[in-house]
mmCIF file of C-alpha atoms and ligand atoms in Angstrom:
data_model
loop_
_atom_site.group_PDB
_atom_site.id
_atom_site.type_symbol
_atom_site.label_atom_id
_atom_site.label_comp_id
_atom_site.label_asym_id
_atom_site.label_seq_id
_atom_site.Cartn_x
_atom_site.Cartn_y
_atom_site.Cartn_z
ATOM 1 C CA MET A 77 -21.515 8.301 -37.479
ATOM 2 C CA PRO A 78 -25.468 9.123 -36.211
ATOM 3 C CA MET A 79 -27.911 6.228 -35.089
ATOM 4 C CA PRO A 80 -30.719 5.941 -37.479
ATOM 5 C CA THR A 81 -34.085 5.619 -36.494
ATOM 6 C CA ILE A 82 -36.425 3.965 -38.559
ATOM 7 C CA LEU A 83 -39.625 6.569 -39.635
ATOM 8 C CA ILE A 84 -41.184 3.890 -42.586
ATOM 9 C CA ASP A 85 -40.347 0.006 -42.128
ATOM 10 C CA ALA A 86 -39.715 -1.753 -45.115
ATOM 11 C CA PRO A 87 -43.208 -4.226 -45.594
ATOM 12 C CA THR A 88 -45.267 0.231 -44.882
ATOM 13 C CA ILE A 89 -43.078 1.228 -48.077
ATOM 14 C CA HIS A 90 -43.467 -2.400 -50.291
ATOM 15 C CA GLU A 91 -46.794 -1.986 -50.042
ATOM 16 C CA ARG A 92 -47.417 1.730 -51.014
ATOM 17 C CA ILE A 93 -45.169 1.325 -53.871
ATOM 18 C CA ARG A 94 -46.966 -2.089 -55.544
ATOM 19 C CA ALA A 95 -50.479 0.262 -54.904
ATOM 20 C CA MET A 96 -48.573 3.609 -57.142
ATOM 21 C CA ALA A 97 -47.151 0.174 -59.860
ATOM 22 C CA ALA A 98 -50.424 -0.694 -59.950
ATOM 23 C CA GLU A 99 -51.989 3.732 -59.861
ATOM 24 C CA ILE A 100 -50.079 3.058 -62.676
ATOM 25 C CA GLU A 101 -50.759 0.760 -65.225
ATOM 26 C CA ARG A 102 -54.446 2.172 -64.779
ATOM 27 C CA GLU A 103 -53.846 5.407 -66.210
ATOM 28 C CA TYR A 104 -52.284 4.264 -68.881
ATOM 29 C CA PRO A 105 -53.564 2.969 -71.827
ATOM 30 C CA SER A 106 -53.437 -0.704 -72.160
ATOM 31 C CA GLY A 107 -50.515 -1.730 -74.643
ATOM 32 C CA ASP A 108 -48.825 1.836 -73.994
ATOM 33 C CA GLU A 109 -45.124 1.421 -73.285
ATOM 34 C CA ILE A 110 -43.490 3.738 -70.332
ATOM 35 C CA HIS A 111 -40.492 4.876 -69.765
ATOM 36 C CA LEU A 112 -39.197 5.509 -66.427
ATOM 37 C CA VAL A 113 -36.408 8.141 -65.892
ATOM 38 C CA ALA A 114 -34.746 7.737 -62.187
ATOM 39 C CA VAL A 115 -32.973 10.401 -61.295
ATOM 40 C CA LEU A 116 -29.280 8.894 -59.674
ATOM 41 C CA LYS A 117 -28.039 7.736 -57.201
ATOM 42 C CA GLY A 118 -31.639 8.802 -55.074
ATOM 43 C CA GLY A 119 -33.995 6.905 -56.765
ATOM 44 C CA PHE A 120 -32.358 2.999 -57.771
ATOM 45 C CA MET A 121 -33.857 1.720 -54.975
ATOM 46 C CA PHE A 122 -37.502 3.141 -55.718
ATOM 47 C CA LEU A 123 -37.351 3.560 -59.739
ATOM 48 C CA ALA A 124 -36.373 -1.022 -58.622
ATOM 49 C CA ASP A 125 -38.994 -1.744 -56.644
ATOM 50 C CA LEU A 126 -41.175 0.066 -58.794
ATOM 51 C CA VAL A 127 -40.499 -1.491 -61.880
ATOM 52 C CA ARG A 128 -40.925 -4.535 -59.912
ATOM 53 C CA GLY A 129 -44.570 -4.522 -59.369
ATOM 54 C CA MET A 130 -45.169 -3.027 -63.362
ATOM 55 C CA SER A 131 -46.233 -5.711 -65.729
ATOM 56 C CA ALA A 132 -46.830 -3.361 -68.353
ATOM 57 C CA ASP A 133 -44.438 -2.650 -71.597
ATOM 58 C CA VAL A 134 -41.260 -0.787 -69.418
ATOM 59 C CA THR A 135 -38.610 1.413 -70.656
ATOM 60 C CA MET A 136 -35.468 2.775 -67.954
ATOM 61 C CA ASP A 137 -33.077 5.060 -68.409
ATOM 62 C CA PHE A 138 -31.090 7.180 -65.966
ATOM 63 C CA MET A 139 -30.079 10.278 -65.029
ATOM 64 C CA ALA A 140 -27.453 11.966 -62.759
ATOM 65 C CA LEU A 141 -27.725 15.740 -61.458
ATOM 66 C CA SER A 142 -25.276 17.461 -58.732
ATOM 67 C CA SER A 143 -27.385 17.172 -55.721
ATOM 68 C CA TYR A 144 -26.306 18.188 -52.700
ATOM 69 C CA GLY A 145 -23.134 17.315 -52.024
ATOM 70 C CA LYS A 146 -21.975 16.143 -47.812
ATOM 71 C CA GLY A 147 -24.281 18.988 -46.343
ATOM 72 C CA THR A 148 -27.723 18.652 -46.300
ATOM 73 C CA THR A 149 -29.232 21.479 -47.367
ATOM 74 C CA SER A 150 -29.742 22.808 -51.344
ATOM 75 C CA SER A 151 -27.787 24.816 -52.801
ATOM 76 C CA GLY A 152 -30.263 25.856 -55.022
ATOM 77 C CA GLN A 153 -27.416 24.902 -58.394
ATOM 78 C CA VAL A 154 -29.198 21.973 -60.529
ATOM 79 C CA ARG A 155 -26.074 20.185 -63.014
ATOM 80 C CA VAL A 156 -26.410 17.016 -65.799
ATOM 81 C CA LEU A 157 -24.020 14.705 -64.133
ATOM 82 C CA LYS A 158 -25.412 11.427 -66.651
ATOM 83 C CA ASP A 159 -27.351 12.221 -68.711
ATOM 84 C CA LEU A 160 -29.990 10.107 -70.805
ATOM 85 C CA ASP A 161 -28.725 7.262 -73.345
ATOM 86 C CA SER A 162 -31.907 7.587 -75.677
ATOM 87 C CA SER A 163 -34.496 9.726 -77.310
ATOM 88 C CA LEU A 164 -37.801 11.239 -75.122
ATOM 89 C CA GLU A 165 -39.505 12.106 -78.107
ATOM 90 C CA SER A 166 -43.439 10.888 -78.148
ATOM 91 C CA ARG A 167 -42.566 8.227 -75.471
ATOM 92 C CA HIS A 168 -44.854 8.437 -71.890
ATOM 93 C CA VAL A 169 -42.208 9.390 -69.963
ATOM 94 C CA ILE A 170 -42.814 9.108 -65.479
ATOM 95 C CA ILE A 171 -39.615 11.029 -63.995
ATOM 96 C CA VAL A 172 -38.648 8.805 -60.509
ATOM 97 C CA GLU A 173 -37.309 10.958 -58.095
ATOM 98 C CA ASP A 174 -36.796 9.766 -54.046
ATOM 99 C CA ILE A 175 -37.656 13.036 -52.839
ATOM 100 C CA VAL A 176 -39.200 16.408 -53.400
ATOM 101 C CA ASP A 177 -38.427 19.244 -50.478
ATOM 102 C CA THR A 178 -37.468 22.451 -52.077
ATOM 103 C CA GLY A 179 -38.622 21.092 -55.595
ATOM 104 C CA LEU A 180 -35.491 22.415 -57.411
ATOM 105 C CA THR A 181 -34.800 19.632 -58.724
ATOM 106 C CA LEU A 182 -37.426 18.400 -60.139
ATOM 107 C CA HIS A 183 -38.531 22.010 -61.878
ATOM 108 C CA TYR A 184 -34.985 21.853 -63.412
ATOM 109 C CA LEU A 185 -35.451 18.061 -64.326
ATOM 110 C CA GLN A 186 -39.137 18.527 -65.568
ATOM 111 C CA ASP A 187 -39.201 22.216 -68.293
ATOM 112 C CA ILE A 188 -35.106 20.593 -69.542
ATOM 113 C CA LEU A 189 -36.979 16.671 -70.310
ATOM 114 C CA ARG A 190 -40.328 18.505 -71.356
ATOM 115 C CA ALA A 191 -38.756 20.011 -73.850
ATOM 116 C CA ARG A 192 -37.402 16.977 -75.405
ATOM 117 C CA ALA A 193 -41.363 16.681 -76.701
ATOM 118 C CA PRO A 194 -42.245 12.867 -74.766
ATOM 119 C CA LYS A 195 -45.523 11.960 -75.604
ATOM 120 C CA SER A 196 -46.783 12.634 -71.609
ATOM 121 C CA LEU A 197 -44.573 13.750 -68.645
ATOM 122 C CA ARG A 198 -45.172 12.645 -65.095
ATOM 123 C CA THR A 199 -43.520 12.544 -62.276
ATOM 124 C CA ALA A 200 -43.963 10.279 -59.010
ATOM 125 C CA CYS A 201 -41.842 9.836 -56.196
ATOM 126 C CA LEU A 202 -41.369 8.220 -53.062
ATOM 127 C CA LEU A 203 -41.392 11.309 -50.265
ATOM 128 C CA SER A 204 -42.358 14.692 -50.245
ATOM 129 C CA LYS A 205 -41.334 17.082 -48.293
ATOM 130 C CA PRO A 206 -44.447 19.942 -48.680
ATOM 131 C CA SER A 207 -42.813 22.834 -45.695
ATOM 132 C CA ARG A 208 -39.417 22.912 -47.382
ATOM 133 C CA ARG A 209 -40.809 23.668 -50.896
ATOM 134 C CA GLN A 210 -39.771 26.797 -53.172
ATOM 135 C CA VAL A 211 -41.107 26.926 -56.294
ATOM 136 C CA ASP A 212 -44.089 24.737 -57.173
ATOM 137 C CA VAL A 213 -43.891 22.013 -58.718
ATOM 138 C CA HIS A 214 -46.161 19.300 -59.986
ATOM 139 C CA VAL A 215 -46.114 15.857 -58.623
ATOM 140 C CA ASP A 216 -47.892 13.247 -60.066
ATOM 141 C CA TYR A 217 -47.475 10.876 -58.262
ATOM 142 C CA ILE A 218 -46.196 10.457 -54.135
ATOM 143 C CA GLY A 219 -45.493 7.664 -52.269
ATOM 144 C CA PHE A 220 -45.299 9.253 -48.760
ATOM 145 C CA THR A 221 -45.455 12.792 -47.592
ATOM 146 C CA ILE A 222 -43.632 13.789 -44.009
ATOM 147 C CA GLU A 223 -41.900 16.543 -41.829
ATOM 148 C CA ASP A 224 -39.236 18.756 -42.110
ATOM 149 C CA ARG A 225 -36.978 15.813 -41.901
ATOM 150 C CA PHE A 226 -33.511 14.694 -42.746
ATOM 151 C CA VAL A 227 -34.228 10.447 -43.935
ATOM 152 C CA VAL A 228 -31.787 8.342 -45.354
ATOM 153 C CA GLY A 229 -32.618 4.713 -46.411
ATOM 154 C CA TYR A 230 -34.056 3.094 -48.999
ATOM 155 C CA GLY A 231 -31.944 5.039 -51.675
ATOM 156 C CA LEU A 232 -31.625 8.735 -49.831
ATOM 157 C CA ASP A 233 -28.332 9.709 -47.992
ATOM 158 C CA TYR A 234 -26.389 11.468 -45.302
ATOM 159 C CA ALA A 235 -22.976 12.067 -47.257
ATOM 160 C CA GLU A 236 -23.100 8.695 -49.348
ATOM 161 C CA LYS A 237 -24.192 6.556 -46.405
ATOM 162 C CA TYR A 238 -26.840 5.037 -45.986
ATOM 163 C CA ARG A 239 -27.973 3.858 -49.099
ATOM 164 C CA ASN A 240 -28.673 0.275 -49.122
ATOM 165 C CA LEU A 241 -30.949 0.320 -45.699
ATOM 166 C CA PRO A 242 -34.573 -1.259 -46.628
ATOM 167 C CA TYR A 243 -35.657 1.715 -44.657
ATOM 168 C CA ILE A 244 -36.733 5.035 -44.812
ATOM 169 C CA ALA A 245 -35.137 6.535 -41.578
ATOM 170 C CA VAL A 246 -34.405 9.414 -39.235
ATOM 171 C CA LEU A 247 -30.764 10.294 -38.358
ATOM 172 C CA GLU A 248 -30.690 10.508 -34.264
ATOM 173 C CA GLY A 249 -28.648 13.709 -33.178
ATOM 174 C CA GLU A 250 -30.055 15.364 -36.879
HETATM 175 P P1 IMP B 552 -35.040 19.283 -53.809
HETATM 176 O O1 IMP B 552 -34.013 19.639 -55.005
HETATM 177 O O2 IMP B 552 -34.392 20.165 -52.572
HETATM 178 O O3 IMP B 552 -35.914 19.351 -53.561
HETATM 179 O O4 IMP B 552 -33.963 18.068 -53.467
HETATM 180 C C1 IMP B 552 -34.029 16.812 -53.885
HETATM 181 C C2 IMP B 552 -32.896 16.363 -54.025
HETATM 182 O O5 IMP B 552 -31.956 16.896 -53.234
HETATM 183 C C3 IMP B 552 -32.989 14.824 -53.766
HETATM 184 O O6 IMP B 552 -33.300 14.428 -54.811
HETATM 185 C C4 IMP B 552 -32.504 14.319 -52.725
HETATM 186 O O7 IMP B 552 -31.300 13.839 -52.773
HETATM 187 C C5 IMP B 552 -31.599 15.566 -51.837
HETATM 188 N N1 IMP B 552 -32.330 15.740 -50.641
HETATM 189 C C6 IMP B 552 -33.251 16.507 -50.098
HETATM 190 N N2 IMP B 552 -34.050 15.887 -49.742
HETATM 191 C C7 IMP B 552 -33.503 14.288 -48.377
HETATM 192 C C8 IMP B 552 -33.239 13.636 -47.387
HETATM 193 O O8 IMP B 552 -34.121 14.519 -46.364
HETATM 194 N N3 IMP B 552 -32.784 12.754 -47.138
HETATM 195 C C9 IMP B 552 -31.987 12.989 -47.907
HETATM 196 N N4 IMP B 552 -30.919 13.551 -49.640
HETATM 197 C C10 IMP B 552 -31.712 14.278 -50.124
#
């Protein structure tokens, strides 16, 4: 198995996520509830740290979409594998995603969630690889912008492995 090399270490990630949580809270009227929709599986660790940095009333739900499977390139095909448990109508919704790469997944997700009539819809991504973008997709909060490298850790996988790493890494030999 290829060896992971640290690209963004754990303290840097935590500091950035704390700042993102504070920025998000500042931008919503105080007293308003914020509903976070995390995309499984990659978004679970980002969500867990993001919500721990927030003191507003927060609710959360999870959605699973088809992803790359075992490869590292986008198929461009997106399917809902697990839908949300509750309605988004009249709620402040934030999509919580691990990474925006080609943008195809997020573009699709934003379209289907917007159709569910939320009061507002924003997107928070831990990572962005702008050089890979195939569709113009708007992301309100970006943790880190990275180059076109395949990364793992902090929720992100390669063939379902490495999600548990507490840092973002690139795979040597990749
Ligand atoms: P997109 O549709 O090309 O933007 O891809 C989004 C999804 O692909 C992400 O939610 C990840 O699950 C996966 N992905 C994209 N780039 C990487 C990477 O560098 N490492 C691990 N997964 C990735």
